[in-house]
mmCIF file of C-alpha atoms (C1' of nucleotides) in Angstrom:
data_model
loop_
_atom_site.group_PDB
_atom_site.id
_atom_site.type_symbol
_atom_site.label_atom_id
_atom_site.label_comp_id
_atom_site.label_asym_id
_atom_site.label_seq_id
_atom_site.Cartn_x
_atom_site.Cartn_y
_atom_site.Cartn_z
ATOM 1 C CA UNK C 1 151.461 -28.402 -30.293
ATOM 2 C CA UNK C 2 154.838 -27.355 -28.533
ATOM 3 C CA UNK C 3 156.112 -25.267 -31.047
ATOM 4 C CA UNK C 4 153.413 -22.723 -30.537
ATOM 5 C CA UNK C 5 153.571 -21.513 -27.357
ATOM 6 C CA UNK C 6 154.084 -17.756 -28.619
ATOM 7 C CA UNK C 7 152.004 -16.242 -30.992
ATOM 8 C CA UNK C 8 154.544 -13.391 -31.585
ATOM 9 C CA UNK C 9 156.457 -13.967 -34.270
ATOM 10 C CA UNK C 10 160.295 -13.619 -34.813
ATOM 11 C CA UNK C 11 160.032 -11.676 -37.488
ATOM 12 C CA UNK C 12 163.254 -9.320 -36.912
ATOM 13 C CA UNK C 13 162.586 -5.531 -37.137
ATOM 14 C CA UNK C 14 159.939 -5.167 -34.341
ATOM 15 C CA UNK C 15 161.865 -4.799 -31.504
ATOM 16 C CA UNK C 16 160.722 -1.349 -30.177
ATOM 17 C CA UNK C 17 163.922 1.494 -29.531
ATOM 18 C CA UNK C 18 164.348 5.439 -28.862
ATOM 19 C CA UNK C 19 165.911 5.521 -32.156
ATOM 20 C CA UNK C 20 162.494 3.674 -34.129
ATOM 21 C CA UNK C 21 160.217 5.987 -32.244
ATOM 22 C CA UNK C 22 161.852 8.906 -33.015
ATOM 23 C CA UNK C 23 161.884 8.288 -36.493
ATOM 24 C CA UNK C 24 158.313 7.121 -36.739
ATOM 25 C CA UNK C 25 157.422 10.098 -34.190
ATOM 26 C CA UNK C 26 158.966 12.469 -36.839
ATOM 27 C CA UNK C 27 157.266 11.148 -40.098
ATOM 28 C CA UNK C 28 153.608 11.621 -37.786
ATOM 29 C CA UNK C 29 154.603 15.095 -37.727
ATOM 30 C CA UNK C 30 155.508 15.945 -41.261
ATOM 31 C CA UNK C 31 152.962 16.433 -44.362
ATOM 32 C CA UNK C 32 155.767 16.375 -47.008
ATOM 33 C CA UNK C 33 158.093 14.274 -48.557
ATOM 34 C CA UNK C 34 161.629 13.722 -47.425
ATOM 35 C CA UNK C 35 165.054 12.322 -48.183
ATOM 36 C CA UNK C 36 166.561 9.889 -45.522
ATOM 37 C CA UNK C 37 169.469 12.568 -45.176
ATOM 38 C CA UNK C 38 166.553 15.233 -44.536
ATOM 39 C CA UNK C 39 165.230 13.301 -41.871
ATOM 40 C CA UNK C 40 168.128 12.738 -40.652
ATOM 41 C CA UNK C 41 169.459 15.915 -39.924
ATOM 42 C CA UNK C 42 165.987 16.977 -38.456
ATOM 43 C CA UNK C 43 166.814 14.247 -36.068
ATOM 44 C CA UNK C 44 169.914 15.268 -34.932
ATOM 45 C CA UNK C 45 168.865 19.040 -35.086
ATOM 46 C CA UNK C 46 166.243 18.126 -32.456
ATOM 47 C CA UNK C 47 169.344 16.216 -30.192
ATOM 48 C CA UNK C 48 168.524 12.509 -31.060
ATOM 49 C CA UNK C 49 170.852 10.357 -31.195
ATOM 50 C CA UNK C 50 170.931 8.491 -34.250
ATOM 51 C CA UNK C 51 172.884 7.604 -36.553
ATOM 52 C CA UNK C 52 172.521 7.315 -40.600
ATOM 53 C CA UNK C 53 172.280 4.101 -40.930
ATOM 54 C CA UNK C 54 169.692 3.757 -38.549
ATOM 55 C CA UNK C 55 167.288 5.883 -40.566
ATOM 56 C CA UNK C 56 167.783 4.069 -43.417
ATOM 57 C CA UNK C 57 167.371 0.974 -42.105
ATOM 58 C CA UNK C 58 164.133 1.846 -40.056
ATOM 59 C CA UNK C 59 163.201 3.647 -43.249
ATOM 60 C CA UNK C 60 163.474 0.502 -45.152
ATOM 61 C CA UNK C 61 161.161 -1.893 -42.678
ATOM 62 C CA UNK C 62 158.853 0.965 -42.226
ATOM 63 C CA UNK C 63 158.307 0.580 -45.611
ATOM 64 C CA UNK C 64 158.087 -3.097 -46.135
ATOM 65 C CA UNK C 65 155.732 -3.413 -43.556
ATOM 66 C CA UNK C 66 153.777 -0.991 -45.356
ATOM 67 C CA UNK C 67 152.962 1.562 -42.871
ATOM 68 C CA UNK C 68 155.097 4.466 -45.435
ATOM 69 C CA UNK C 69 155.020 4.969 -48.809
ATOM 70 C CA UNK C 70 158.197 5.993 -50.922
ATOM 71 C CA UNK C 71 158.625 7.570 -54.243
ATOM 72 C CA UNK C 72 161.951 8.421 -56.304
ATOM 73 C CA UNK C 73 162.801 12.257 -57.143
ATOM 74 C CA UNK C 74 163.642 12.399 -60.659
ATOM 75 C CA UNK C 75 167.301 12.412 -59.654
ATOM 76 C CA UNK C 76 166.830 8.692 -57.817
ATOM 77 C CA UNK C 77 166.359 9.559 -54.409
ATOM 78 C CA UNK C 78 164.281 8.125 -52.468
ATOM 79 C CA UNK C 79 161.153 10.270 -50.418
ATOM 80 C CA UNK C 80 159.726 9.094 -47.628
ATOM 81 C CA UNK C 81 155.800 9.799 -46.131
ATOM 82 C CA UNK C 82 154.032 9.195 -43.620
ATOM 83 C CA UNK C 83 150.456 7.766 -45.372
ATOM 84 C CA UNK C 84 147.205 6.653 -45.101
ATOM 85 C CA UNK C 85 146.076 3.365 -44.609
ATOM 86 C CA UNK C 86 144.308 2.908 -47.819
ATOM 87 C CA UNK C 87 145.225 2.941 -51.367
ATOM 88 C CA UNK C 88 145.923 6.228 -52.684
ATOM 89 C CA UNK C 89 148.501 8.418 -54.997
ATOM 90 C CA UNK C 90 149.695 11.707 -54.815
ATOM 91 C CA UNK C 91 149.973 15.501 -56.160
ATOM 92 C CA UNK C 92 153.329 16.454 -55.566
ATOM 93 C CA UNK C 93 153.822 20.014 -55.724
ATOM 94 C CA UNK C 94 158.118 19.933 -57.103
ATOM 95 C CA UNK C 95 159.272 23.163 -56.067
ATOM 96 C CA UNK C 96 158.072 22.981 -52.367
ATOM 97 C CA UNK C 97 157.077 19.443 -51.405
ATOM 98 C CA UNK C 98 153.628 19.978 -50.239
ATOM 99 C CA UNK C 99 151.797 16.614 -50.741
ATOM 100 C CA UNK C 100 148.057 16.104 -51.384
ATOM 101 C CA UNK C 101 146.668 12.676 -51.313
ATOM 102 C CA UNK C 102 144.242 11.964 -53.973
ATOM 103 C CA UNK C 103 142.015 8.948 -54.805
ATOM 104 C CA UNK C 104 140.668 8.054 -58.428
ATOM 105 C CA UNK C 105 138.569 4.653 -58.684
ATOM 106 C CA UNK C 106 138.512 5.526 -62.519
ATOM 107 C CA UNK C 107 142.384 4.520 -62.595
ATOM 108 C CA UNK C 108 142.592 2.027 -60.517
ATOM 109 C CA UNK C 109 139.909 0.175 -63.163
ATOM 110 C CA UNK C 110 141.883 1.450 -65.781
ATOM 111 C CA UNK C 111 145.331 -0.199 -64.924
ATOM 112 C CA UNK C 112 143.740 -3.199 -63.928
ATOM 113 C CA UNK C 113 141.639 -3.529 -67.480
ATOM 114 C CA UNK C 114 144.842 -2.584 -69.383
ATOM 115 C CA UNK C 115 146.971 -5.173 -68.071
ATOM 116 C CA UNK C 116 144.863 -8.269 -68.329
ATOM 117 C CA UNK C 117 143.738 -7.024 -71.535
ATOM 118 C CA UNK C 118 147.816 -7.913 -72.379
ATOM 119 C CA UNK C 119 148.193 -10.539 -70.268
ATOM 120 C CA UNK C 120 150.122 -9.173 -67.382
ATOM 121 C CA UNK C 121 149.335 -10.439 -64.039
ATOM 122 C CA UNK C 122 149.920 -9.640 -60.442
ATOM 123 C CA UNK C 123 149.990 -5.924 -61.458
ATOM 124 C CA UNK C 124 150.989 -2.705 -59.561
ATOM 125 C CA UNK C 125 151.173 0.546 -60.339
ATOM 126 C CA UNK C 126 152.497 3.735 -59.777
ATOM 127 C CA UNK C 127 150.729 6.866 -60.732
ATOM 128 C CA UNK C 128 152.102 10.540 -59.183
ATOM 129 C CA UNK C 129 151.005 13.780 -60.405
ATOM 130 C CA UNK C 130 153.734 16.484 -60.301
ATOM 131 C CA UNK C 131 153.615 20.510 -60.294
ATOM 132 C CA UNK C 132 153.472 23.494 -59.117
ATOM 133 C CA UNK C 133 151.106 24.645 -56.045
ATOM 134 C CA UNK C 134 149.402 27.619 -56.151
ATOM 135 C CA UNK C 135 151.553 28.775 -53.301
ATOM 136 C CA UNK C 136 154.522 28.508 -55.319
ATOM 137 C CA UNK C 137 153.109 29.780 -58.675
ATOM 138 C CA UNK C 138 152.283 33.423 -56.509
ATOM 139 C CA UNK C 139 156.127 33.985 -56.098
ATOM 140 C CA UNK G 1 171.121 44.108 -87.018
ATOM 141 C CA UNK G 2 174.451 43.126 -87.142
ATOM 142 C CA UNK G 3 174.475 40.516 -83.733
ATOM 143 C CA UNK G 4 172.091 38.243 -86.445
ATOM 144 C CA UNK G 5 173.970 37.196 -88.714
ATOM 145 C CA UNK G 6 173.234 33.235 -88.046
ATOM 146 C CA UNK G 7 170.041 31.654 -87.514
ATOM 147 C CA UNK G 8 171.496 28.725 -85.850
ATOM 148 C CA UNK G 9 171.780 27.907 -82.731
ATOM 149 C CA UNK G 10 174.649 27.585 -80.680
ATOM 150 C CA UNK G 11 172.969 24.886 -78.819
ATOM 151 C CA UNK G 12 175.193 22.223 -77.915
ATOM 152 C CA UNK G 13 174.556 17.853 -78.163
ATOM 153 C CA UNK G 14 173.186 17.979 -82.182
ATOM 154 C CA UNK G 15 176.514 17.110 -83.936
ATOM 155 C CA UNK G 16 176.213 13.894 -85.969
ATOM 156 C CA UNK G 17 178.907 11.128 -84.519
ATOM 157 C CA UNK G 18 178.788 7.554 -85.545
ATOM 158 C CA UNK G 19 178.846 7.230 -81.373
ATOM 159 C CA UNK G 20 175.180 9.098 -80.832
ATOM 160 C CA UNK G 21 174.032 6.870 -84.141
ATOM 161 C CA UNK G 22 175.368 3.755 -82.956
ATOM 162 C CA UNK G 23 173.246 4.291 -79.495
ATOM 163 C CA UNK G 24 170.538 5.998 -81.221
ATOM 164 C CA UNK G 25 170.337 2.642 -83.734
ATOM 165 C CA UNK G 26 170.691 0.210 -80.976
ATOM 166 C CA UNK G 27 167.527 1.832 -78.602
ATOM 167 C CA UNK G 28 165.900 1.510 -82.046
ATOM 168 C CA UNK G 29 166.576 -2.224 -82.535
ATOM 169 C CA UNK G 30 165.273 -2.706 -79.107
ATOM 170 C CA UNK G 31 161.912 -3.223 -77.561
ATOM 171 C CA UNK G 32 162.599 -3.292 -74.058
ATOM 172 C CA UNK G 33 163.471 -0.743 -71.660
ATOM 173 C CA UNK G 34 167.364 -0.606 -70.523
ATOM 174 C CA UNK G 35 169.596 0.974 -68.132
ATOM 175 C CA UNK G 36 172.491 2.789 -69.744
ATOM 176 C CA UNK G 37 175.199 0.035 -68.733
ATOM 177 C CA UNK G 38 173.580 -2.450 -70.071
ATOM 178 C CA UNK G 39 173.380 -0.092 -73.541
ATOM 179 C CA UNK G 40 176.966 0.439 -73.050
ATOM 180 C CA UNK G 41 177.786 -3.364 -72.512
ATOM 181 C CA UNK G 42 176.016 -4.321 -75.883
ATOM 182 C CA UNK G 43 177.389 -1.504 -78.023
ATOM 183 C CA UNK G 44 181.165 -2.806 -76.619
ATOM 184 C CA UNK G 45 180.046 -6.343 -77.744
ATOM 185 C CA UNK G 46 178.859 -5.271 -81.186
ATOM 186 C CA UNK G 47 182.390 -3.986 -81.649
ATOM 187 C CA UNK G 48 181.566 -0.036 -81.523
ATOM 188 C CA UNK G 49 184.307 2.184 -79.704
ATOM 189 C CA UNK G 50 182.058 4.137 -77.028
ATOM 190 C CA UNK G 51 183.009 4.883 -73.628
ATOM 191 C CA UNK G 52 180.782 4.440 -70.790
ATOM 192 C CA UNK G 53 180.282 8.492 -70.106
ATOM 193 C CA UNK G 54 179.403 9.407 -74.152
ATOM 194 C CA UNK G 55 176.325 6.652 -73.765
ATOM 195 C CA UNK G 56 175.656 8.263 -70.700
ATOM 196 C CA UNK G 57 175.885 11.976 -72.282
ATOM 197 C CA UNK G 58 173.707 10.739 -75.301
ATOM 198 C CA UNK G 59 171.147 9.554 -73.699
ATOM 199 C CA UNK G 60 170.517 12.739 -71.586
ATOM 200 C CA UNK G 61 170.684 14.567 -74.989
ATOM 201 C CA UNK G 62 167.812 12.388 -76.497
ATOM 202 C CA UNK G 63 166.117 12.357 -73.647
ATOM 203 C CA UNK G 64 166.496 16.215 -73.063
ATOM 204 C CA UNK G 65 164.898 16.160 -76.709
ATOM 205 C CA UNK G 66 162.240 14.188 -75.695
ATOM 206 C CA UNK G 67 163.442 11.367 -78.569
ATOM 207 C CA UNK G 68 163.522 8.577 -75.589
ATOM 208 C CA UNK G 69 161.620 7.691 -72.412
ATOM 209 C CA UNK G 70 163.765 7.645 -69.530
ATOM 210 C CA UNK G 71 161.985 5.978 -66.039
ATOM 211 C CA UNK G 72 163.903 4.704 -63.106
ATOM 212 C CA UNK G 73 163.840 1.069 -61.640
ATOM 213 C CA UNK G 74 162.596 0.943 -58.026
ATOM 214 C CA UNK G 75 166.277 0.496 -57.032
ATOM 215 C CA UNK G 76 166.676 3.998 -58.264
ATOM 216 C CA UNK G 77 168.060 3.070 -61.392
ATOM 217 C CA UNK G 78 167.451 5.330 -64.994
ATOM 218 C CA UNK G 79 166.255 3.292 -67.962
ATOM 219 C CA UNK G 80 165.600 4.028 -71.533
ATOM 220 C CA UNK G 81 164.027 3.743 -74.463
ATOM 221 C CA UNK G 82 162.866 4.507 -77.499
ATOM 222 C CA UNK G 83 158.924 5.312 -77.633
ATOM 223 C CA UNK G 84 156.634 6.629 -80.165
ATOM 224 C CA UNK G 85 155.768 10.152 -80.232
ATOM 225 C CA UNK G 86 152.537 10.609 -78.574
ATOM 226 C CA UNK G 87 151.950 10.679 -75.265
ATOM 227 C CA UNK G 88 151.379 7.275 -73.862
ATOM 228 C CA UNK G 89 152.548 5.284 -70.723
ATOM 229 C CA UNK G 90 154.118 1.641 -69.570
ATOM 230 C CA UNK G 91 153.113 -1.901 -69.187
ATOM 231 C CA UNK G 92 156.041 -3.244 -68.199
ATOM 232 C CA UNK G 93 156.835 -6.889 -67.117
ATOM 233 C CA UNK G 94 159.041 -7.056 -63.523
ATOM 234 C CA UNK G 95 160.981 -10.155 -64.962
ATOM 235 C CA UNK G 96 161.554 -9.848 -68.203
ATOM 236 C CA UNK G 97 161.138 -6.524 -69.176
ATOM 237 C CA UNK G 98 158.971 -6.511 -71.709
ATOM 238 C CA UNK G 99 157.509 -2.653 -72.507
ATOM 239 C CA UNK G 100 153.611 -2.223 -73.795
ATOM 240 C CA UNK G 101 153.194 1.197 -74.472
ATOM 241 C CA UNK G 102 149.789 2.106 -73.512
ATOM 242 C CA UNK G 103 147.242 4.923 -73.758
ATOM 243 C CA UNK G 104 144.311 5.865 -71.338
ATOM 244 C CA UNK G 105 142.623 9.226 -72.247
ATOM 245 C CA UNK G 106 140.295 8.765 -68.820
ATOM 246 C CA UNK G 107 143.806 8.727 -67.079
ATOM 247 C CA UNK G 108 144.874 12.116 -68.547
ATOM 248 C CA UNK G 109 141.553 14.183 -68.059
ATOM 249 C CA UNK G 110 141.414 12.590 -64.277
ATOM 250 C CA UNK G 111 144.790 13.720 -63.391
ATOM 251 C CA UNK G 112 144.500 17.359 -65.002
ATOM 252 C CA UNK G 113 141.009 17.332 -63.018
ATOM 253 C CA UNK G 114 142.607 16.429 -59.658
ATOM 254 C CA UNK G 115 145.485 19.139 -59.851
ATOM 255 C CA UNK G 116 143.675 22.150 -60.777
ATOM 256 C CA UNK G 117 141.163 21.089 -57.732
ATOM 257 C CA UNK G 118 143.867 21.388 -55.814
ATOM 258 C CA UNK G 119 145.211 24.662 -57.741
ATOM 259 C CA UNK G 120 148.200 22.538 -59.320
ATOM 260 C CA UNK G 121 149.767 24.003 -62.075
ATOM 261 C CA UNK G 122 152.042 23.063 -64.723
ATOM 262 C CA UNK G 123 151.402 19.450 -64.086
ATOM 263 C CA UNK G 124 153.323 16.220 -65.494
ATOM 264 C CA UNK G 125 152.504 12.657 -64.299
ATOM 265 C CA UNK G 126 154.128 9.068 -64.382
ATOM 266 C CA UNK G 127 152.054 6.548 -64.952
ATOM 267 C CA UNK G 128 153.653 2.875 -64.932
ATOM 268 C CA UNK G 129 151.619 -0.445 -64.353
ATOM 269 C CA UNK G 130 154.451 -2.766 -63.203
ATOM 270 C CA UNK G 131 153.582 -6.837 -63.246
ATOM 271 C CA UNK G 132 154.041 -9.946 -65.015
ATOM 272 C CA UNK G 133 153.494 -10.815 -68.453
ATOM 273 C CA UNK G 134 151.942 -14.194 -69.517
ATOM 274 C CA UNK G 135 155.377 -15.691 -70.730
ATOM 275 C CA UNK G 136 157.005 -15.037 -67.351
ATOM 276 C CA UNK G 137 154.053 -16.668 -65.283
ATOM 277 C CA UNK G 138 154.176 -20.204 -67.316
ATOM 278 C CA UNK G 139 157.700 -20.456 -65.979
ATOM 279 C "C1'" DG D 1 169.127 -7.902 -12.706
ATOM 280 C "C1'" DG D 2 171.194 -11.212 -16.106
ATOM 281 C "C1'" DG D 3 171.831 -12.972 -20.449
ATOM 282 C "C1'" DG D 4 170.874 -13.720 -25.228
ATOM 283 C "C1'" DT D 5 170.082 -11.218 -29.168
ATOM 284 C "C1'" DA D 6 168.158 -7.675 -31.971
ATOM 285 C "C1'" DA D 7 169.364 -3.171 -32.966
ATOM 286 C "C1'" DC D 8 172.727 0.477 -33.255
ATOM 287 C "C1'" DG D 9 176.195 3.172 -35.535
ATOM 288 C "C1'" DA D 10 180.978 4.390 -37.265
ATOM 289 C "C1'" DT D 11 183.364 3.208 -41.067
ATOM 290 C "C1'" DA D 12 184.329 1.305 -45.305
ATOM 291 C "C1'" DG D 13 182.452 -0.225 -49.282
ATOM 292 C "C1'" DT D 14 179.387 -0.400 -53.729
ATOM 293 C "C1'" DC D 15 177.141 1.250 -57.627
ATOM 294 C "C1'" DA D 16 175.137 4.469 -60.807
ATOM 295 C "C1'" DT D 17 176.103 8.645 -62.480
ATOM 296 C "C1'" DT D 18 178.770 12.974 -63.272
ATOM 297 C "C1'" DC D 19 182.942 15.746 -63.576
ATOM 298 C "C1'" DT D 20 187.724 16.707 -65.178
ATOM 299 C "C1'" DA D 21 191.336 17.058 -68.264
ATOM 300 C "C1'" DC D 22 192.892 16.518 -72.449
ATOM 301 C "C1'" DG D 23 193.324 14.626 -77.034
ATOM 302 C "C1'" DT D 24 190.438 14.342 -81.529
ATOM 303 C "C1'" DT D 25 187.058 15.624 -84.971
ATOM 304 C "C1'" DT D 26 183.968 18.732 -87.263
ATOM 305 C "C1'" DT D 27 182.499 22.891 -88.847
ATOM 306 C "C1'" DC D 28 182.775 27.101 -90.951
ATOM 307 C "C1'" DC D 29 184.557 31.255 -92.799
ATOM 308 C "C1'" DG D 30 187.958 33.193 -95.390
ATOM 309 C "C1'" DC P 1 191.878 24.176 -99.122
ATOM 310 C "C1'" DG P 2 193.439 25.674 -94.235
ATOM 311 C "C1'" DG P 3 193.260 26.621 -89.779
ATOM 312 C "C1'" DA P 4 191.195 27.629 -85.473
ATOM 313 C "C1'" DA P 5 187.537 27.248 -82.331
ATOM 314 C "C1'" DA P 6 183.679 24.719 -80.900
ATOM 315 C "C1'" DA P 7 181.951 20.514 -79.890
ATOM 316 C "C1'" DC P 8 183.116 15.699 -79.069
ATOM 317 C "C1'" DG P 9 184.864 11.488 -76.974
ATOM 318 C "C1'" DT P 10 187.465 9.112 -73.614
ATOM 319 C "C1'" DA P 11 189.641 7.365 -69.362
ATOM 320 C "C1'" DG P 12 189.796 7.901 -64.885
ATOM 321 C "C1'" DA P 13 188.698 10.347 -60.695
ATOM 322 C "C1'" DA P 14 185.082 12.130 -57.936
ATOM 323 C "C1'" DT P 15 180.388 12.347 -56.064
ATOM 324 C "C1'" DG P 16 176.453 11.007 -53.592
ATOM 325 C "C1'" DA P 17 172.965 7.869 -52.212
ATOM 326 C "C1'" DC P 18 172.711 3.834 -50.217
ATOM 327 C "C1'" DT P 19 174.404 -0.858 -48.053
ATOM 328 C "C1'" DA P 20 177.411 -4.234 -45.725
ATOM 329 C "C1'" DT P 21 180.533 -5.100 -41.853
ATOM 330 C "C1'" DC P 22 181.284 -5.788 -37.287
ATOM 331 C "C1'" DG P 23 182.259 -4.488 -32.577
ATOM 332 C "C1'" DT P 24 179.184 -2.290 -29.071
ATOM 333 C "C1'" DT P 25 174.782 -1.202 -26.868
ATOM 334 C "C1'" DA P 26 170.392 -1.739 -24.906
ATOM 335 C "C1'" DC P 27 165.679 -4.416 -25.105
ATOM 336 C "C1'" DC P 28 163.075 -7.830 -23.343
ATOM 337 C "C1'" DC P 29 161.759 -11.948 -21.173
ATOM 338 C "C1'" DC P 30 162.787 -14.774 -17.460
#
DNA sequence: GGGGTAACGATAGTCATTCTACGTTTTCCG
DNA sequence: CGGAAAACGTAGAATGACTATCGTTACCCC
């Protein structure tokens, strides 16, 4: 077996740069959701190098490989977080940000009855919980 | 009380055009959810004069009025359509289209649960199961 | 440390959506 | 009815998020 004398693969988007670190580095440090642009001028705010197209880029295999999750604002944009491993959704507070990961087995069950009930295979689904945080409710 | 002199509101987007009916007969003709070019495209083909920017301005009216569902694409994209009254949610098919509408009371209690744990307010959700219906898989 | 190549990044698109300017219709009160 | 203002409708320009292009840079493996 010549042709496997690696067993890296050559899957493209791995090679490891300032410019992926930093990004990555950043997301480890935030709690909230954020637009590429936000991230990007934190970037270059804290003197890195890089430019837009970088972020979105790295934003976009960071996400196909799964290790961030995005979400759309209700004006299209794309947010971007830094999540855990396993499955979860989220309580977005929409004035400030703050994000709370929650869990609910009871939905999960729910989706999954619904759609073979009707046929539907293959099914994923997006549920995200939007409002106001008591922080933001006091002012 | 003389500054009362008209109980109607000056509330703009409620005059009756044959431009709002034509898109407000076509969403109703239709079963499937659809971005507001491809509403546009079919109105032009059906012979009705409507630019581009009055389907666009109509369909933020009904939605504003909470007559249509409006949910975006994960390309970012707004799409619409006409729903039933209640409260419900989506089973929608990734190929074709096709829209279930779909009701979970469980879903409802377990997200008002989760945000007032976490002292959420004035919540909304989405809830969208996204897969692929039975036609779409024989293919 | 050299070379092949993935990754970078400035710039120029693309695409959905919104704004602008202006002509047209509707409404409404006399 | 008549006439004026409010609301509409339209074409085209502008906006803003995102993506493709392509010459340059810098990783990485030897």
């Amino acid at each position: 077996m010549t042709t496997m004398n690696r067993a890296a693969p050559p899957v493209p988007g791995r090679r490891s740069t300032k410019q992926r670190a930093a990004v990555a580095n950043l997301l480890e440090q935030l709690d909230d959701f954020k637009s590429a642009q936000e991230l990007h001028d934190e970037l270059r705010k804290r003197g890195e190098g890089i430019g837009l197209t970088t972020v979105y880029r790295t934003l976009q295999s960071l996400s196909d490989a799964g290790e961030i999750d995005v979400l759309r604002t209700d004006t299209g944009e794309a947010i971007y977080r830094r999540c855990s491993a396993h499955h979860h959704h989220h309580l977005v507070c929409r004035h400030c940000g703050h994000t709370v990961e929650v869990e609910g087995p009871a939905v999960e069950k729910w989706t999954d009855r619904v759609a073979s009930e009707h046929g539907f295979s293959q099914v994923s689904h997006t549920v995200e919980i939007f409002g106001s945080c008591a922080d933001c409710i006091r002012r």
